[in-house]
Amino acid sequence: QILSKAYAVLSDAEQRAIYDEQGRVDEESEALRGERDWQEYWRLLFKKITVKDIEDFEKSYKDSEEELADIKAAYMDFEGDMDRIMESVLCADYTDEPRIRKIIEKAIESGEVPSYKGFIKEAKQKMIARKRRAEKEAREAEKTKDELGLGGEDDLKALIQSRNKDRKKEMDDFLAQLEAKYGNNAKKGGKKTAAKKGK
């Protein structure tokens, strides 16, 4: 509502002139008083993001100057840690790793970025573990996509809702584990204290 009021004032020449001159707005003006469907209002200003929009962005981003700069920045920020580089570069999945690795190697050779030991001497087991983890995530994503029957306009919304449910379940499970672990210890601790008092 605050954003819409600001937008209403700034987009109306008369309202804006009053604000520029006096530093206040006419709260009784029709533009600020009207009831509206906020979701519909913001949908007029910002279109829905679909899976196709993301795929189109991915096509334009990969092998672009922007991606190149992001890869070099991630390499510098994480001092060559490929786990963190692969997590932070936009649109990157495990199949992109050889390509990203070549980009970094080329930048090291040309002296654009320093040579970090974590990158040059990364253990083979770490690479294998990263690939297995990524493949498992890809399988889970495909399974979720099939379960949700994705393929329409609301793909992204359905995917986000599904992920939120999964995260809530993970958090509930984690809290239950903590309760089971530390709840029992608290009870045991109480018994020990009582025993000491008896002595």
mmCIF file of C-alpha atoms in Angstrom:
data_model
loop_
_atom_site.group_PDB
_atom_site.id
_atom_site.type_symbol
_atom_site.label_atom_id
_atom_site.label_comp_id
_atom_site.label_asym_id
_atom_site.label_seq_id
_atom_site.Cartn_x
_atom_site.Cartn_y
_atom_site.Cartn_z
ATOM 1 C CA GLN A 1 0.000 0.000 0.000
ATOM 2 C CA ILE A 2 2.876 2.364 0.809
ATOM 3 C CA LEU A 3 4.529 1.580 -2.531
ATOM 4 C CA SER A 4 1.287 2.147 -4.403
ATOM 5 C CA LYS A 5 0.816 5.522 -2.685
ATOM 6 C CA ALA A 6 4.329 6.568 -3.640
ATOM 7 C CA TYR A 7 3.697 5.394 -7.215
ATOM 8 C CA ALA A 8 0.342 7.242 -7.354
ATOM 9 C CA VAL A 9 1.962 10.509 -6.209
ATOM 10 C CA LEU A 10 4.999 10.273 -8.491
ATOM 11 C CA SER A 11 2.989 9.294 -11.575
ATOM 12 C CA ASP A 12 0.460 12.147 -11.163
ATOM 13 C CA ALA A 13 1.912 15.518 -12.309
ATOM 14 C CA GLU A 14 -0.341 17.595 -10.014
ATOM 15 C CA GLN A 15 0.275 15.426 -6.922
ATOM 16 C CA ARG A 16 4.018 15.413 -7.604
ATOM 17 C CA ALA A 17 4.130 19.209 -7.983
ATOM 18 C CA ILE A 18 2.429 19.607 -4.576
ATOM 19 C CA TYR A 19 4.871 17.155 -2.999
ATOM 20 C CA ASP A 20 7.908 18.854 -4.581
ATOM 21 C CA GLU A 21 6.724 22.260 -3.382
ATOM 22 C CA GLN A 22 5.336 21.446 0.074
ATOM 23 C CA GLY A 23 6.834 18.055 0.954
ATOM 24 C CA ARG A 24 3.443 16.484 1.641
ATOM 25 C CA VAL A 25 0.631 14.680 -0.184
ATOM 26 C CA ASP A 26 -3.125 15.061 -0.301
ATOM 27 C CA GLU A 27 -4.283 11.957 1.594
ATOM 28 C CA GLU A 28 -7.892 12.651 0.536
ATOM 29 C CA SER A 29 -7.134 12.484 -3.194
ATOM 30 C CA GLU A 30 -8.957 9.798 -5.169
ATOM 31 C CA ALA A 31 -5.660 8.197 -6.218
ATOM 32 C CA LEU A 32 -4.732 7.541 -2.572
ATOM 33 C CA ARG A 33 -8.201 6.689 -1.234
ATOM 34 C CA GLY A 34 -9.311 4.116 -3.789
ATOM 35 C CA GLU A 35 -9.588 0.461 -2.757
ATOM 36 C CA ARG A 36 -7.913 -1.868 -5.207
ATOM 37 C CA ASP A 37 -6.941 -5.487 -5.763
ATOM 38 C CA TRP A 38 -3.231 -5.207 -4.961
ATOM 39 C CA GLN A 39 -2.263 -8.440 -6.699
ATOM 40 C CA GLU A 40 -4.002 -7.340 -9.889
ATOM 41 C CA TYR A 41 -2.462 -3.849 -9.593
ATOM 42 C CA TRP A 42 1.119 -5.125 -9.297
ATOM 43 C CA ARG A 43 0.513 -7.690 -12.036
ATOM 44 C CA LEU A 44 -0.121 -4.730 -14.364
ATOM 45 C CA LEU A 45 3.327 -3.408 -13.496
ATOM 46 C CA PHE A 46 5.268 -6.682 -13.342
ATOM 47 C CA LYS A 47 4.575 -9.732 -15.499
ATOM 48 C CA LYS A 48 4.573 -13.298 -14.174
ATOM 49 C CA ILE A 49 7.887 -15.148 -14.259
ATOM 50 C CA THR A 50 7.567 -18.505 -15.984
ATOM 51 C CA VAL A 51 9.949 -21.411 -16.485
ATOM 52 C CA LYS A 52 10.318 -20.271 -20.123
ATOM 53 C CA ASP A 53 11.501 -16.834 -18.935
ATOM 54 C CA ILE A 54 14.167 -18.538 -16.819
ATOM 55 C CA GLU A 55 15.208 -20.787 -19.719
ATOM 56 C CA ASP A 56 15.460 -17.753 -22.045
ATOM 57 C CA PHE A 57 17.598 -15.930 -19.483
ATOM 58 C CA GLU A 58 19.823 -19.008 -19.116
ATOM 59 C CA LYS A 59 20.434 -19.102 -22.897
ATOM 60 C CA SER A 60 21.431 -15.431 -23.002
ATOM 61 C CA TYR A 61 23.509 -15.620 -19.799
ATOM 62 C CA LYS A 62 25.677 -18.661 -20.515
ATOM 63 C CA ASP A 63 28.916 -17.801 -22.374
ATOM 64 C CA SER A 64 28.181 -14.084 -21.943
ATOM 65 C CA GLU A 65 30.541 -11.391 -20.606
ATOM 66 C CA GLU A 66 28.334 -11.212 -17.499
ATOM 67 C CA GLU A 67 28.790 -14.920 -16.771
ATOM 68 C CA LEU A 68 32.542 -14.637 -17.349
ATOM 69 C CA ALA A 69 32.770 -11.779 -14.824
ATOM 70 C CA ASP A 70 30.602 -13.712 -12.315
ATOM 71 C CA ILE A 71 32.797 -16.832 -12.593
ATOM 72 C CA LYS A 72 35.989 -14.839 -11.991
ATOM 73 C CA ALA A 73 34.394 -12.988 -9.050
ATOM 74 C CA ALA A 74 33.188 -16.271 -7.493
ATOM 75 C CA TYR A 75 36.649 -17.814 -7.964
ATOM 76 C CA MET A 76 38.234 -14.840 -6.161
ATOM 77 C CA ASP A 77 35.581 -14.644 -3.406
ATOM 78 C CA PHE A 78 35.809 -18.361 -2.563
ATOM 79 C CA GLU A 79 39.555 -18.682 -3.210
ATOM 80 C CA GLY A 80 39.140 -21.481 -5.753
ATOM 81 C CA ASP A 81 36.646 -23.628 -3.794
ATOM 82 C CA MET A 82 34.719 -25.290 -6.651
ATOM 83 C CA ASP A 83 31.875 -26.425 -4.369
ATOM 84 C CA ARG A 84 31.028 -22.826 -3.547
ATOM 85 C CA ILE A 85 31.774 -21.536 -7.062
ATOM 86 C CA MET A 86 29.315 -24.021 -8.587
ATOM 87 C CA GLU A 87 26.671 -23.081 -6.014
ATOM 88 C CA SER A 88 26.999 -19.343 -6.630
ATOM 89 C CA VAL A 89 27.277 -18.992 -10.422
ATOM 90 C CA LEU A 90 23.844 -18.417 -11.956
ATOM 91 C CA CYS A 91 22.267 -21.213 -14.024
ATOM 92 C CA ALA A 92 25.250 -23.535 -13.427
ATOM 93 C CA ASP A 93 24.690 -27.268 -13.043
ATOM 94 C CA TYR A 94 27.186 -30.122 -12.797
ATOM 95 C CA THR A 95 27.359 -30.500 -16.603
ATOM 96 C CA ASP A 96 28.775 -26.937 -16.773
ATOM 97 C CA GLU A 97 31.693 -27.706 -14.461
ATOM 98 C CA PRO A 98 34.251 -28.660 -17.165
ATOM 99 C CA ARG A 99 33.394 -25.462 -19.081
ATOM 100 C CA ILE A 100 33.636 -23.286 -15.941
ATOM 101 C CA ARG A 101 36.899 -24.978 -14.946
ATOM 102 C CA LYS A 102 38.391 -24.166 -18.391
ATOM 103 C CA ILE A 103 37.322 -20.516 -18.061
ATOM 104 C CA ILE A 104 39.084 -20.284 -14.681
ATOM 105 C CA GLU A 105 42.220 -22.076 -15.945
ATOM 106 C CA LYS A 106 42.407 -19.655 -18.889
ATOM 107 C CA ALA A 107 42.038 -16.673 -16.509
ATOM 108 C CA ILE A 108 44.860 -18.077 -14.309
ATOM 109 C CA GLU A 109 47.136 -18.567 -17.332
ATOM 110 C CA SER A 110 46.536 -15.003 -18.536
ATOM 111 C CA GLY A 111 47.215 -13.617 -15.035
ATOM 112 C CA GLU A 112 43.692 -12.191 -14.594
ATOM 113 C CA VAL A 113 43.214 -14.137 -11.362
ATOM 114 C CA PRO A 114 45.697 -15.700 -8.914
ATOM 115 C CA SER A 115 46.344 -19.435 -8.711
ATOM 116 C CA TYR A 116 44.651 -20.826 -5.594
ATOM 117 C CA LYS A 117 45.800 -24.149 -4.169
ATOM 118 C CA GLY A 118 42.174 -25.158 -3.427
ATOM 119 C CA PHE A 119 41.436 -25.041 -7.151
ATOM 120 C CA ILE A 120 44.709 -26.367 -8.615
ATOM 121 C CA LYS A 121 45.092 -29.270 -6.159
ATOM 122 C CA GLU A 122 41.444 -30.161 -5.548
ATOM 123 C CA ALA A 123 41.089 -33.804 -4.459
ATOM 124 C CA LYS A 124 39.485 -36.109 -7.010
ATOM 125 C CA GLN A 125 37.144 -37.471 -4.303
ATOM 126 C CA LYS A 126 35.758 -33.947 -3.802
ATOM 127 C CA MET A 127 34.957 -33.661 -7.528
ATOM 128 C CA ILE A 128 33.266 -37.081 -7.530
ATOM 129 C CA ALA A 129 31.231 -36.233 -4.399
ATOM 130 C CA ARG A 130 30.108 -32.922 -5.971
ATOM 131 C CA LYS A 131 29.027 -34.706 -9.173
ATOM 132 C CA ARG A 132 27.095 -37.392 -7.249
ATOM 133 C CA ARG A 133 25.382 -34.737 -5.121
ATOM 134 C CA ALA A 134 24.385 -32.746 -8.221
ATOM 135 C CA GLU A 135 23.100 -35.840 -10.052
ATOM 136 C CA LYS A 136 21.002 -36.800 -7.016
ATOM 137 C CA GLU A 137 19.514 -33.276 -6.865
ATOM 138 C CA ALA A 138 18.762 -33.402 -10.618
ATOM 139 C CA ARG A 139 16.939 -36.740 -10.208
ATOM 140 C CA GLU A 140 14.921 -35.351 -7.280
ATOM 141 C CA ALA A 141 14.024 -32.221 -9.278
ATOM 142 C CA GLU A 142 12.854 -34.339 -12.226
ATOM 143 C CA LYS A 143 10.783 -36.528 -9.893
ATOM 144 C CA THR A 144 9.188 -33.451 -8.294
ATOM 145 C CA LYS A 145 8.468 -32.011 -11.748
ATOM 146 C CA ASP A 146 6.667 -35.214 -12.758
ATOM 147 C CA GLU A 147 4.746 -35.423 -9.462
ATOM 148 C CA LEU A 148 3.538 -31.826 -9.796
ATOM 149 C CA GLY A 149 2.733 -32.216 -13.484
ATOM 150 C CA LEU A 150 4.653 -29.070 -14.349
ATOM 151 C CA GLY A 151 4.394 -27.622 -17.821
ATOM 152 C CA GLY A 152 2.039 -24.661 -17.543
ATOM 153 C CA GLU A 153 2.096 -20.966 -16.634
ATOM 154 C CA ASP A 154 2.284 -21.615 -12.882
ATOM 155 C CA ASP A 155 5.353 -23.908 -13.024
ATOM 156 C CA LEU A 156 7.535 -21.655 -10.910
ATOM 157 C CA LYS A 157 4.851 -21.022 -8.287
ATOM 158 C CA ALA A 158 4.164 -24.763 -7.913
ATOM 159 C CA LEU A 159 7.884 -25.514 -7.637
ATOM 160 C CA ILE A 160 8.411 -22.849 -4.941
ATOM 161 C CA GLN A 161 5.406 -24.105 -2.950
ATOM 162 C CA SER A 162 6.723 -27.659 -3.144
ATOM 163 C CA ARG A 163 10.203 -26.606 -1.983
ATOM 164 C CA ASN A 164 8.677 -24.648 0.914
ATOM 165 C CA LYS A 165 6.740 -27.751 2.037
ATOM 166 C CA ASP A 166 9.927 -29.837 1.852
ATOM 167 C CA ARG A 167 11.864 -27.260 3.886
ATOM 168 C CA LYS A 168 9.096 -27.089 6.512
ATOM 169 C CA LYS A 169 9.154 -30.900 6.835
ATOM 170 C CA GLU A 170 12.961 -30.874 7.151
ATOM 171 C CA MET A 171 12.755 -28.203 9.875
ATOM 172 C CA ASP A 172 10.016 -30.119 11.736
ATOM 173 C CA ASP A 173 12.119 -33.309 11.574
ATOM 174 C CA PHE A 174 15.193 -31.412 12.796
ATOM 175 C CA LEU A 175 13.283 -29.890 15.736
ATOM 176 C CA ALA A 176 11.847 -33.318 16.619
ATOM 177 C CA GLN A 177 15.392 -34.761 16.679
ATOM 178 C CA LEU A 178 16.590 -31.942 18.943
ATOM 179 C CA GLU A 179 13.643 -32.449 21.263
ATOM 180 C CA ALA A 180 14.262 -36.199 21.434
ATOM 181 C CA LYS A 181 17.979 -35.715 22.041
ATOM 182 C CA TYR A 182 17.988 -32.841 24.518
ATOM 183 C CA GLY A 183 14.559 -33.412 26.044
ATOM 184 C CA ASN A 184 15.683 -36.804 27.396
ATOM 185 C CA ASN A 185 18.964 -35.346 28.699
ATOM 186 C CA ALA A 186 17.090 -32.637 30.591
ATOM 187 C CA LYS A 187 14.979 -35.279 32.339
ATOM 188 C CA LYS A 188 18.069 -37.359 33.181
ATOM 189 C CA GLY A 189 19.800 -34.261 34.517
ATOM 190 C CA GLY A 190 16.844 -33.573 36.791
ATOM 191 C CA LYS A 191 17.039 -37.059 38.303
ATOM 192 C CA LYS A 192 20.786 -36.730 38.997
ATOM 193 C CA THR A 193 20.267 -33.434 40.816
ATOM 194 C CA ALA A 194 17.524 -34.958 42.967
ATOM 195 C CA ALA A 195 19.782 -37.920 43.836
ATOM 196 C CA LYS A 196 22.587 -35.592 44.935
ATOM 197 C CA LYS A 197 20.225 -33.662 47.197
ATOM 198 C CA GLY A 198 19.124 -36.941 48.824
ATOM 199 C CA LYS A 199 22.730 -37.776 49.731
#
